[in-house]
Amino acid sequence: MQTVAPTPTDAPPATAQYTEVPGLTNDIPLNVINQARKLQSVRKSPINTLPEEIILHVFKLGASCRNSQKRIDFAVLVSHVSRTWRNIAFSCSSLWADITIKADNMLNIDEESAIVNASLLRAKEFASRSRAFPLSVRLKLFITPNIVCLELDTIMNWLRLVLPRVKYLSIHCDTLQVAWIVMNRLHTAPMETLETCKLKYGTTVLSFRHSIIPPPPVRFLFLAGQNEGQAVNNIFPKLTRVKVSGFPVSWSQWSLTRLTSLSINFMTLHDRPSMDMLKHILTINRKTLEKFEIQGAIQQFRTLPRNADELPTILPRLADLTLGYLSQWEAILFFLHFKAPALKHLKLCDISRSILAQHWPEDFKDGFDLNNPIIQNIPALQPFDNFSSAILLENLVYRWSSLLERVETLTLEHFSLPPIFSDLFLQDNDPLKQYHSAHVVLAYRMLQTCSQLRRLALINPEECFIHALNMYPDGADPDDTENSGPAPALTHLYLASSHPDRMMLFLKRRAESLAKEEGPHMLDYLELATEKKDVGHLLEAIVSDNIDLSHLAKSSLVAEWQGSFTT
């Protein structure tokens, strides 16, 4: 039991326990004096004694975050900490340069008068605080037709005022009517500082469900041709990065040049550029193009067309290529028409399997049944060759090996190798066929061909790739260096699978090989990703099997699969 010491009889009055606060007279109430004392202690806290230059530097670091919404939230947050921080935040123009406008973010004013867009009000304030600093603007126009005219006109009228300052522009809408209004407003608007433009219509699945052919006026001319008296390069003198997804662009009038990065993704069957048009677009940008992505936008082919033997177009600076195909013949045709001698980063994705697994994971977790009602209801996703990538892989290994030999980063997403092989593989007298199945041999030969490969990402890989990762041709002739050479020395490996047992198979085989001091070496980084519900089970399995990840990689991570890897 605590006791309280008695107060001496000669103790001063209670008011004497408060020291005098400079600047305050003695007739001010005690509660005000107490609050002033607290404020003084806050002002003297270490964080408020930092030089303004350091605080400003911290703010600029916060503004460099990759996530645009986090950058916006950071700016608002730090400006509400104290008056000092608020003044410093207002002096940092780059802190307010990110703007996001949502068309469904509405507020009632005075309950009965005007209706305004809350995000537009914030956008105007951010634009003012950023002064002359280049802006990054994102429009998310998911709205219903009955509010298009009123609200969208207000947004576009404001946007035209700041377009000369816009460095990054991203527009995402979900109706053709909205897309038409936006593109019509931007059609002749000069954007002297625009460097990056991203246009997205609808969703990935919508692009394969949609079969209506839009009328010619709806095939947008923005980023394609302009009127004859105004060259497109004069309207966008600094534009170097373009990403178009779902927008029915007028490809025949495309005239943008000097692009360093171009993405064309998820077009309906009627909106995809022809191969001749695609060759024209890439040819006029061949001197500058360094990154190209095309997914779900290559015209479909069941076999090679008659003009497939034309001389390929050389893309001398292309270093990063992403091909997403519904049929492997689309990717094969691309490699026949284009060559990239500087290619270092390659991603290949079976779009059909990827979309089905992403949107209906439970229906396709154990395989892809062509009789599934989901596949039957989306004809565009029905494969020509049973979701196979075998012929594409055979061509890469046996015909275009020089392409793989230069690749340093490789991503294979939903790569399937059913037991159907062409003469390229069947006529190869590979000694490994005596000891391993055809799928494993082909997968291993692909890895072996990538002699410069350092980073490999496998998303939902089949078991043949898991075996190939830990395989060395022990049964091959040691004097035959061509067939007995080891696979490349990977430094970074990323595995994502809805089947944790496949990742455990890889870990067990890897641990066994390293324990024998043969085969693959220790990785610099290993990342395993699976569904959220399976992360705990995978970690438990790793512990119960006594697998020490620190023996497999210098750094490792087991995480939930969210569509992309952590690093």
mmCIF file of C-alpha atoms in Angstrom, residues 76 90 191 224 299 399 415 439 467 517:
data_model
loop_
_atom_site.group_PDB
_atom_site.id
_atom_site.type_symbol
_atom_site.label_atom_id
_atom_site.label_comp_id
_atom_site.label_asym_id
_atom_site.label_seq_id
_atom_site.Cartn_x
_atom_site.Cartn_y
_atom_site.Cartn_z
ATOM 1 C CA VAL A 76 -1.714 15.710 -46.779
ATOM 2 C CA PHE A 90 3.888 24.273 -48.913
ATOM 3 C CA MET A 191 0.962 18.954 -74.267
ATOM 4 C CA ALA A 224 -2.549 8.316 -83.632
ATOM 5 C CA GLN A 299 -4.025 -11.092 -84.428
ATOM 6 C CA ARG A 399 15.800 -22.144 -84.188
ATOM 7 C CA PHE A 415 3.662 -21.934 -69.614
ATOM 8 C CA HIS A 439 8.782 -32.249 -70.949
ATOM 9 C CA HIS A 467 12.507 -30.733 -62.111
ATOM 10 C CA GLU A 517 27.873 -30.257 -53.200
#
